[in-house]
Amino acid sequence: MSKTRLRPVFGRTPSCSLTHRLEERRNKIKALKLELSRKPDKPEDFISYEDSDSEEEPLSVQKEILNTSYNFVDYVRNREIWNTKMSSVASDYGSRHILTHEMFRETPISLGNMNKVFCSQWLSDRQVVFGTKCNKLMVYDVVTHKIDQIPSLLSKRDMLGSDQQCGIHSVQINPSRTLLATGARNTCDIAIYRLPTLDPVCVGENAHRDWVFDMCWLDDEFLVSGSRDTKMALWRITPDMLESKQEIPRHRHISAISVKDCRNSQKVRALTFNKRYEEIAALSLNGYIHIWNAETFKQKLSRKLPSSQENVCLAVQDSGLYAIGCRSYTLLLDCRTLQAVKKVSSRYSGCGIRSASFQGDVLTVGTGLGMLMFYDLKAGKYLESSINSSRTVVLKASKGFVFPDEEFIDNIQNIKYVPAIYTHCYDTSGTRLFTAGGPLPATLTGNYAGLWQ
C-alpha cells in the first residue's frame, strides 16, 4: 500500500480529507476485532491482545489519516515532482498486487545437465547468479536468456590434491553490493568475487573441515560462514584487497580471524544476520536455533525447536521475526524470546519447506512438491486471490527433468518429475521472482529453474 501526505491547494484541508473515511476505518477495525474474537476449533499456540480497549483514536491520528492519501496515483504524481519525503510505498506492494491478481507467469529455464540449484541471488535488474550441486557458479541473463559459468577459485587444498566438490550451497551479496561470497572449488572453503565484474578477490581457507552450508554478511567487510563440522568462522575482506588491480585477475588466500564451535549443534545448516538486534542466528540439523552476538562473535544461547525433522531453511524479517522451514510447517519465532509465535501449516501433507524469504509482510515458502505459497503476516493467513476469494495464491512450478542413474533401466529417457524449490529470490522491485531446485531424493540427478514475471 502507498501513503502520500497531501497539502491543500486551496482552503484548509486537502482533497482526500473526507470524514466518511474515518467511519469506514472504524467499521473495518470493528469487523477485524469481531473476526479475531471468534473462537477457533483448535486453540492457537500464541494469542495477542490489544493495548487498549478504547475505540476512539486520538485527534492527531485522525488528522494524520485525513491528510494522507492511500491512492497509488497520488503516490506516482508526488514522485514525479521529486517530493519523496511526503510519500512512501510498502516494499511488498508490487509483489502482493501481482500475486493476488494472479498475474505471475513462468518462463522455464533450460539448464542442460546441471544438477540441483541450491542457492540464488539477483545481481542486477537483468542478471541472476546461482550455485549448483555439481559445483558450478552460473549467471543467467533474463533478457538474452544466456547462461555463463564463473570459474571456481582454487584453494591451497586443491593444489595439494584434496578434492571435495560437493556443491555450492550459498551465494550472498554484501550490503553495498560490491562483493559476492560463495563456495570455492573445494566445498570446505569460501570464495569472494568483486561486483559487478565478478573478478576474483580471495579464497578463505583452512577454517572448516567439512562442507560450508551457509554464509551471511554482517556489513561490507565481515562475513560469517557455517559448516557441517559444527564450526562458525568470521572472515574479514579488507579494502586493500579491492584496491589492487592486475591485468590478469588473481586472487589472494586468507584465513579466518576467528573460528568457534557452535555448541549443542550438529551440522550448521543455515545462517542469517538479524540487523535490528545485532545478532547472528544459526540453525542446526539436530533441531536447535543458536543466537550469537554479532559484535563479539560469541554464542549467547541455544533453544530446542518444537520439531527436529528437516529444519533446513531460515529467514528473518526486518522487524526481527524468524521463520524456520520444517517438514510439515513453517515456524515463526519471536527473536526476543525465541518463543513460537505461530506454526504455519504447509497445507499439503509431507511436502517439506525447502526455502523461505520475507518480502515486507509476506512470507514466501518453497516446498518439496514444486509449489510456492505466500503467507500474509498481517492477516494471519495465506494470501487469498482477488479474482477468486475461495482459493489461496499458489504458484506451481513447471516440470523439471531428472536423469536416470544406475538404479534406472538404461533405455529410459529423461523422466518428468515434480521439483523441490530449494531457492527463490525476488528482484529489487518485487515484481519478478526467480525459482530453482531439482529432485528431492539425494540419489537422483536433475534440475529446475524458472522466472516468474
PDB file of N, CA and C in Angstrom, residues 2-6 69 71-90 93-94 428-429 431:
ATOM      1  N   SER A   2       0.437   2.279  -0.741  1.00  0.00           N
ATOM      2  CA  SER A   2       1.173   3.540  -0.787  1.00  0.00           C
ATOM      3  C   SER A   2       0.560   4.550   0.175  1.00  0.00           C
ATOM      4  N   LYS A   3       1.388   5.455   0.670  1.00  0.00           N
ATOM      5  CA  LYS A   3       0.939   6.528   1.559  1.00  0.00           C
ATOM      6  C   LYS A   3       1.533   7.834   1.057  1.00  0.00           C
ATOM      7  N   THR A   4       0.666   8.836   0.865  1.00  0.00           N
ATOM      8  CA  THR A   4       1.119  10.143   0.387  1.00  0.00           C
ATOM      9  C   THR A   4       0.488  11.236   1.228  1.00  0.00           C
ATOM     10  N   ARG A   5       1.318  12.036   1.855  1.00  0.00           N
ATOM     11  CA  ARG A   5       0.824  13.162   2.655  1.00  0.00           C
ATOM     12  C   ARG A   5       0.544  14.342   1.723  1.00  0.00           C
ATOM     13  N   LEU A   6      -0.731  14.741   1.637  1.00  0.00           N
ATOM     14  CA  LEU A   6      -1.136  15.807   0.721  1.00  0.00           C
ATOM     15  C   LEU A   6      -1.290  17.133   1.451  1.00  0.00           C
ATOM     16  N   SER A  69      -3.275  10.286   1.676  1.00  0.00           N
ATOM     17  CA  SER A  69      -3.944   9.563   0.593  1.00  0.00           C
ATOM     18  C   SER A  69      -3.293   8.205   0.423  1.00  0.00           C
ATOM     19  N   ASN A  71      -4.033   6.378  -2.263  1.00  0.00           N
ATOM     20  CA  ASN A  71      -4.223   6.152  -3.693  1.00  0.00           C
ATOM     21  C   ASN A  71      -2.860   6.098  -4.372  1.00  0.00           C
ATOM     22  N   PHE A  72      -2.614   5.050  -5.135  1.00  0.00           N
ATOM     23  CA  PHE A  72      -1.309   4.887  -5.784  1.00  0.00           C
ATOM     24  C   PHE A  72      -1.070   5.956  -6.844  1.00  0.00           C
ATOM     25  N   VAL A  73      -2.135   6.488  -7.432  1.00  0.00           N
ATOM     26  CA  VAL A  73      -1.990   7.555  -8.425  1.00  0.00           C
ATOM     27  C   VAL A  73      -1.392   8.801  -7.774  1.00  0.00           C
ATOM     28  N   ASP A  74      -1.836   9.130  -6.570  1.00  0.00           N
ATOM     29  CA  ASP A  74      -1.271  10.284  -5.854  1.00  0.00           C
ATOM     30  C   ASP A  74       0.203  10.054  -5.539  1.00  0.00           C
ATOM     31  N   TYR A  75       0.567   8.792  -5.236  1.00  0.00           N
ATOM     32  CA  TYR A  75       1.969   8.485  -4.963  1.00  0.00           C
ATOM     33  C   TYR A  75       2.823   8.734  -6.204  1.00  0.00           C
ATOM     34  N   VAL A  76       2.326   8.287  -7.379  1.00  0.00           N
ATOM     35  CA  VAL A  76       3.075   8.473  -8.625  1.00  0.00           C
ATOM     36  C   VAL A  76       3.208   9.949  -8.966  1.00  0.00           C
ATOM     37  N   ARG A  77       2.124  10.714  -8.797  1.00  0.00           N
ATOM     38  CA  ARG A  77       2.188  12.155  -9.085  1.00  0.00           C
ATOM     39  C   ARG A  77       3.166  12.851  -8.148  1.00  0.00           C
ATOM     40  N   ASN A  78       3.162  12.459  -6.892  1.00  0.00           N
ATOM     41  CA  ASN A  78       4.070  13.064  -5.926  1.00  0.00           C
ATOM     42  C   ASN A  78       5.527  12.719  -6.253  1.00  0.00           C
ATOM     43  N   ARG A  79       5.742  11.519  -6.764  1.00  0.00           N
ATOM     44  CA  ARG A  79       7.089  11.106  -7.135  1.00  0.00           C
ATOM     45  C   ARG A  79       7.588  11.880  -8.357  1.00  0.00           C
ATOM     46  N   GLU A  80       6.685  12.253  -9.244  1.00  0.00           N
ATOM     47  CA  GLU A  80       7.068  12.986 -10.453  1.00  0.00           C
ATOM     48  C   GLU A  80       7.651  14.361 -10.140  1.00  0.00           C
ATOM     49  N   ILE A  81       7.210  14.951  -9.029  1.00  0.00           N
ATOM     50  CA  ILE A  81       7.742  16.265  -8.662  1.00  0.00           C
ATOM     51  C   ILE A  81       8.863  16.142  -7.624  1.00  0.00           C
ATOM     52  N   TRP A  82       9.383  14.889  -7.450  1.00  0.00           N
ATOM     53  CA  TRP A  82      10.531  14.609  -6.570  1.00  0.00           C
ATOM     54  C   TRP A  82      10.259  14.939  -5.115  1.00  0.00           C
ATOM     55  N   ASN A  83       9.005  14.854  -4.708  1.00  0.00           N
ATOM     56  CA  ASN A  83       8.667  15.135  -3.318  1.00  0.00           C
ATOM     57  C   ASN A  83       8.551  13.815  -2.564  1.00  0.00           C
ATOM     58  N   THR A  84       9.679  13.096  -2.461  1.00  0.00           N
ATOM     59  CA  THR A  84       9.659  11.751  -1.885  1.00  0.00           C
ATOM     60  C   THR A  84       9.526  11.746  -0.373  1.00  0.00           C
ATOM     61  N   LYS A  85       9.827  12.861   0.295  1.00  0.00           N
ATOM     62  CA  LYS A  85       9.736  12.905   1.754  1.00  0.00           C
ATOM     63  C   LYS A  85       8.298  12.806   2.234  1.00  0.00           C
ATOM     64  N   MET A  86       7.370  13.149   1.382  1.00  0.00           N
ATOM     65  CA  MET A  86       5.959  13.173   1.769  1.00  0.00           C
ATOM     66  C   MET A  86       5.225  11.884   1.388  1.00  0.00           C
ATOM     67  N   SER A  87       5.940  10.917   0.815  1.00  0.00           N
ATOM     68  CA  SER A  87       5.256   9.708   0.352  1.00  0.00           C
ATOM     69  C   SER A  87       6.119   8.472   0.591  1.00  0.00           C
ATOM     70  N   SER A  88       5.472   7.338   0.625  1.00  0.00           N
ATOM     71  CA  SER A  88       6.162   6.065   0.792  1.00  0.00           C
ATOM     72  C   SER A  88       5.292   4.962   0.214  1.00  0.00           C
ATOM     73  N   VAL A  89       5.927   3.842  -0.085  1.00  0.00           N
ATOM     74  CA  VAL A  89       5.198   2.690  -0.607  1.00  0.00           C
ATOM     75  C   VAL A  89       5.740   1.440   0.066  1.00  0.00           C
ATOM     76  N   ALA A  90       4.864   0.523   0.417  1.00  0.00           N
ATOM     77  CA  ALA A  90       5.278  -0.712   1.074  1.00  0.00           C
ATOM     78  C   ALA A  90       6.141  -1.541   0.136  1.00  0.00           C
ATOM     79  N   TYR A  93       4.323  -4.087  -1.992  1.00  0.00           N
ATOM     80  CA  TYR A  93       3.109  -3.638  -2.687  1.00  0.00           C
ATOM     81  C   TYR A  93       3.016  -4.286  -4.071  1.00  0.00           C
ATOM     82  N   GLY A  94       4.115  -4.216  -4.850  1.00  0.00           N
ATOM     83  CA  GLY A  94       4.085  -4.736  -6.208  1.00  0.00           C
ATOM     84  C   GLY A  94       3.871  -6.231  -6.250  1.00  0.00           C
ATOM     85  N   THR A 428      14.727  -6.364  -6.944  1.00  0.00           N
ATOM     86  CA  THR A 428      14.558  -5.212  -6.053  1.00  0.00           C
ATOM     87  C   THR A 428      13.157  -4.613  -6.135  1.00  0.00           C
ATOM     88  N   SER A 429      12.495  -4.754  -7.273  1.00  0.00           N
ATOM     89  CA  SER A 429      11.145  -4.197  -7.418  1.00  0.00           C
ATOM     90  C   SER A 429      10.079  -5.113  -6.831  1.00  0.00           C
ATOM     91  N   THR A 431       8.703  -7.479  -8.405  1.00  0.00           N
ATOM     92  CA  THR A 431       7.767  -7.846  -9.473  1.00  0.00           C
ATOM     93  C   THR A 431       8.259  -9.027 -10.311  1.00  0.00           C
TER      94      THR A 431
END
